[in-house]
mmCIF file of C-alpha atoms and ligand atoms in Angstrom:
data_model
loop_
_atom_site.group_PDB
_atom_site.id
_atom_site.type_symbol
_atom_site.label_atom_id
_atom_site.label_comp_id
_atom_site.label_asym_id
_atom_site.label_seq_id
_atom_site.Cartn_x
_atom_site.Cartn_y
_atom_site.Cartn_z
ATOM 1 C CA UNK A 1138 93.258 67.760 121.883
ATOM 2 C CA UNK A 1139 96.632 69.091 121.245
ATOM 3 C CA UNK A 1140 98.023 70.798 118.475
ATOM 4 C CA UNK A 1141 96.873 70.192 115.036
ATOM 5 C CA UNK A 1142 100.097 71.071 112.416
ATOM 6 C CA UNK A 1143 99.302 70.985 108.827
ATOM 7 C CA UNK A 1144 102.390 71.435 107.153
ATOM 8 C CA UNK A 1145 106.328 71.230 108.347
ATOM 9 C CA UNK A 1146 107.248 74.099 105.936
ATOM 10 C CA UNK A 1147 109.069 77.384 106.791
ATOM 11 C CA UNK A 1148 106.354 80.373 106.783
ATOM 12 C CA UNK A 1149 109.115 82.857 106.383
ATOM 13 C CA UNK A 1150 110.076 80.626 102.474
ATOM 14 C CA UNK A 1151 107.340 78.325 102.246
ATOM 15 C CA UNK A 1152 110.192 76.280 100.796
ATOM 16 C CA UNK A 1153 111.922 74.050 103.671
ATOM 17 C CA UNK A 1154 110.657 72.143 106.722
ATOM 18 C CA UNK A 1155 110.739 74.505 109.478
ATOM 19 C CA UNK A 1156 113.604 73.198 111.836
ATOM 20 C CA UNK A 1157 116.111 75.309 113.718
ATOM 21 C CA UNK A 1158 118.890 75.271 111.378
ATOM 22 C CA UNK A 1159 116.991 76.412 108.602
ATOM 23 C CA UNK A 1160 114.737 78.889 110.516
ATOM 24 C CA UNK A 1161 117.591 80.883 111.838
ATOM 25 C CA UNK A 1162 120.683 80.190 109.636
ATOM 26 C CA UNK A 1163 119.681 78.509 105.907
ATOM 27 C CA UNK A 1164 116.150 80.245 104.789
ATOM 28 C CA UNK A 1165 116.506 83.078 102.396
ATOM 29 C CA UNK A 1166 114.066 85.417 104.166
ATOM 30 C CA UNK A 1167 116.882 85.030 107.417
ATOM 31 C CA UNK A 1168 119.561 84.986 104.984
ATOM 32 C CA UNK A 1169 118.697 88.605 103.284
ATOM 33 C CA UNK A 1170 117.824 89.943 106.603
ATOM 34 C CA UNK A 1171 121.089 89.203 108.124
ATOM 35 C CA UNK A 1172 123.307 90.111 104.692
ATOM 36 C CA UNK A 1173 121.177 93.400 105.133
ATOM 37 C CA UNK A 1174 122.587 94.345 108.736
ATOM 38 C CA UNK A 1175 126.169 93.421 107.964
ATOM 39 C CA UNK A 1176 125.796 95.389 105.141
ATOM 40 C CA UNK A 1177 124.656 98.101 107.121
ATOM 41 C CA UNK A 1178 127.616 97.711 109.576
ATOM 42 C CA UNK A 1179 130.055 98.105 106.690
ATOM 43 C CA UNK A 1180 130.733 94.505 107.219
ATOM 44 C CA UNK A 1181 131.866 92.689 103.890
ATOM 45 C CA UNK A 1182 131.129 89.507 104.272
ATOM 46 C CA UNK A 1183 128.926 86.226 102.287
ATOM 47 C CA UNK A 1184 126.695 84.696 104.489
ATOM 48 C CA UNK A 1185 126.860 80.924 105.672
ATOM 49 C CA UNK A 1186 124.733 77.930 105.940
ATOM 50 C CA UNK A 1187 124.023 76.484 109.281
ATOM 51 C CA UNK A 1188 126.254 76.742 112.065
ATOM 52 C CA UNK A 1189 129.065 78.213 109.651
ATOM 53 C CA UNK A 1190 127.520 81.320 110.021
ATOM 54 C CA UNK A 1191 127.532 81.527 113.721
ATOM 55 C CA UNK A 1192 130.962 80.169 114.083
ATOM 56 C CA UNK A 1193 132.283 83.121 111.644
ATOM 57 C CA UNK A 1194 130.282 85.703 114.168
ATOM 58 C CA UNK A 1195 131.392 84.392 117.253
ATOM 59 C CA UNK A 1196 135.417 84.731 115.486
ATOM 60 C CA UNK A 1197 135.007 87.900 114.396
ATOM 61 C CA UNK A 1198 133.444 89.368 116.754
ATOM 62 C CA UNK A 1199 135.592 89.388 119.920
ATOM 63 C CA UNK A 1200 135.967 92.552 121.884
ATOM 64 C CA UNK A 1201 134.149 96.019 123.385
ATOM 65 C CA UNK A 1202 134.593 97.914 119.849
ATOM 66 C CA UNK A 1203 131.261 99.751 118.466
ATOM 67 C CA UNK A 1204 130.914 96.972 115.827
ATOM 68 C CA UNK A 1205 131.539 94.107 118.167
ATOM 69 C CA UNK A 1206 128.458 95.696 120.608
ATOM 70 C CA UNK A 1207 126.475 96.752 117.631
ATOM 71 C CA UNK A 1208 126.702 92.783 115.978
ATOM 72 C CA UNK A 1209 125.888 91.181 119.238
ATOM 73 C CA UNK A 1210 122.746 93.540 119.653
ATOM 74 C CA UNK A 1211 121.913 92.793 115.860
ATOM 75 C CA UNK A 1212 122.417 89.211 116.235
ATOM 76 C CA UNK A 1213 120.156 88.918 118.904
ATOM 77 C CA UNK A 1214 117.610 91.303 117.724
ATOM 78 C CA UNK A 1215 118.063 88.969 114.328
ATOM 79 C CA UNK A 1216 117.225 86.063 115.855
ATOM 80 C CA UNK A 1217 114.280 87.492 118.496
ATOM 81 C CA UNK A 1218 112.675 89.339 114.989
ATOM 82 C CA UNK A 1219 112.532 86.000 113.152
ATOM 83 C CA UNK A 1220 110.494 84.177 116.009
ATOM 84 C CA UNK A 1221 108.233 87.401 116.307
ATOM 85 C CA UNK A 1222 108.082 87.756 112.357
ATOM 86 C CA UNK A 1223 107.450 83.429 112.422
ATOM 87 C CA UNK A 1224 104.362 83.605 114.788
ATOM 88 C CA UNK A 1225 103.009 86.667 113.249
ATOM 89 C CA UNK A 1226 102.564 84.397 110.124
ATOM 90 C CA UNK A 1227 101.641 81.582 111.767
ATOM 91 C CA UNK A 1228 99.119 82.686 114.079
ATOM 92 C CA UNK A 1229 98.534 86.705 112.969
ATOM 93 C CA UNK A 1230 98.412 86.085 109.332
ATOM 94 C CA UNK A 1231 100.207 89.194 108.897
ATOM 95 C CA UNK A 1232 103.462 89.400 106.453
ATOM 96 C CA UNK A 1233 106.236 92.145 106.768
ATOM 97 C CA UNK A 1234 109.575 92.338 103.874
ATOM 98 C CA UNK A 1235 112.702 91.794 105.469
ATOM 99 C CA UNK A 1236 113.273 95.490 105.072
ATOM 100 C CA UNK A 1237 110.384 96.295 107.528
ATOM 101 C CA UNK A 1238 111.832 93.175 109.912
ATOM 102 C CA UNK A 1239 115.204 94.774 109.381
ATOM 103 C CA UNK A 1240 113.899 98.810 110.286
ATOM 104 C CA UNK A 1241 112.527 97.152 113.449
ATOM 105 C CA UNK A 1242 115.983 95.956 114.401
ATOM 106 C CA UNK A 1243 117.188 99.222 113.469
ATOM 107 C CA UNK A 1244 115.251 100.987 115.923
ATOM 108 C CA UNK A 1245 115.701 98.775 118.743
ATOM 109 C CA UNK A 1246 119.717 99.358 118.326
ATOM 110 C CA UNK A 1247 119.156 102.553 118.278
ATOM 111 C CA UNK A 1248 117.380 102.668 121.472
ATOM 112 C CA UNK A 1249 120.147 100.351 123.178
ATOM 113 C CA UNK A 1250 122.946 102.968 121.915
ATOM 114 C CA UNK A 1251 121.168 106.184 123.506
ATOM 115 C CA UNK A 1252 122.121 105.573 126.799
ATOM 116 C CA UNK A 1253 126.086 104.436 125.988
ATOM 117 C CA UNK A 1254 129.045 106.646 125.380
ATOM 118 C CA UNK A 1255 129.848 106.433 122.062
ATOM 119 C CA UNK A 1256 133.569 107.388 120.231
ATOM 120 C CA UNK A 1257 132.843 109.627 117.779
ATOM 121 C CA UNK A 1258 136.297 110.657 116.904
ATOM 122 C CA UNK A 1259 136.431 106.948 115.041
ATOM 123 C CA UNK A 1260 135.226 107.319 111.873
ATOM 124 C CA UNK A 1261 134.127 103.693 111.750
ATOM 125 C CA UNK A 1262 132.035 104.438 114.787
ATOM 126 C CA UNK A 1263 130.653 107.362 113.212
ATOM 127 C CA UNK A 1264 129.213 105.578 110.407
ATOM 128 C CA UNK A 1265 127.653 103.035 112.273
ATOM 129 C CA UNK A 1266 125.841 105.765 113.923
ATOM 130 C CA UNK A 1267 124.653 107.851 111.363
ATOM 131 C CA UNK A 1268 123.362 103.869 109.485
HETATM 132 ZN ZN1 ZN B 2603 112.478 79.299 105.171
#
């Protein structure tokens, strides 16, 4: 009865024991994947360790701007993607690149944007749009 864990390791890495820190702030997979949306958002910026990293968001990120709405919605789709992308490892068997996890984030932005009135005139905000 119960259930039966065979190893402590990250499935994303298959390097470090799986614990929250790591899963969603130190592994390379979530790493990558996040480096790959700020880098999408124009945002320069070298990605933290541990609670670092979501210290710097929650600094730079204050405000109703395009980017500020777009990170939060990125952040959160960042961290619901890595759960789904864990347990489809764990318990689908089924493996996607961080590029596929990232396209998936991608779309679900874009679906949260449709409905919201959007500043075009920006150029900034234009170029989050067109990424
Ligand atoms: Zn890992």
């Amino acid at each position: 009865m119960g259930l039966s864990i065979e190893s402590d390791k990250c499935v994303l890495c298959g390097v470090e024991a799986e614990i929250r820190d790591h899963l969603f702030f130190d592994c390379d997979f979530v790493r990558e994947l996040w480096g790959d949306i700020l880098t999408l958002c124009d945002v320069t910026h070298r990605v933290s360790y541990g609670d670092r990293e979501l210290a710097w968001i929650v600094h730079c990120f204050k405000g109703k701007s395009l980017l500020v709405r777009v990170i939060k919605l990125a952040w959160a789709g960042h961290a619901y993607d890595i759960w789904k992308e864990r347990n489809s490892r764990l318990f689908g068997g089924k493996t996607r690149l961080v590029g596929n996890v990232l396209k998936d984030i991608k779309e679900t932005i874009q679906i949260r944007l449709k409905g919201w009135t959007i500043n075009n005139v920006d150029p900034r905000n234009d170029s989050l749009c067109v990424k």
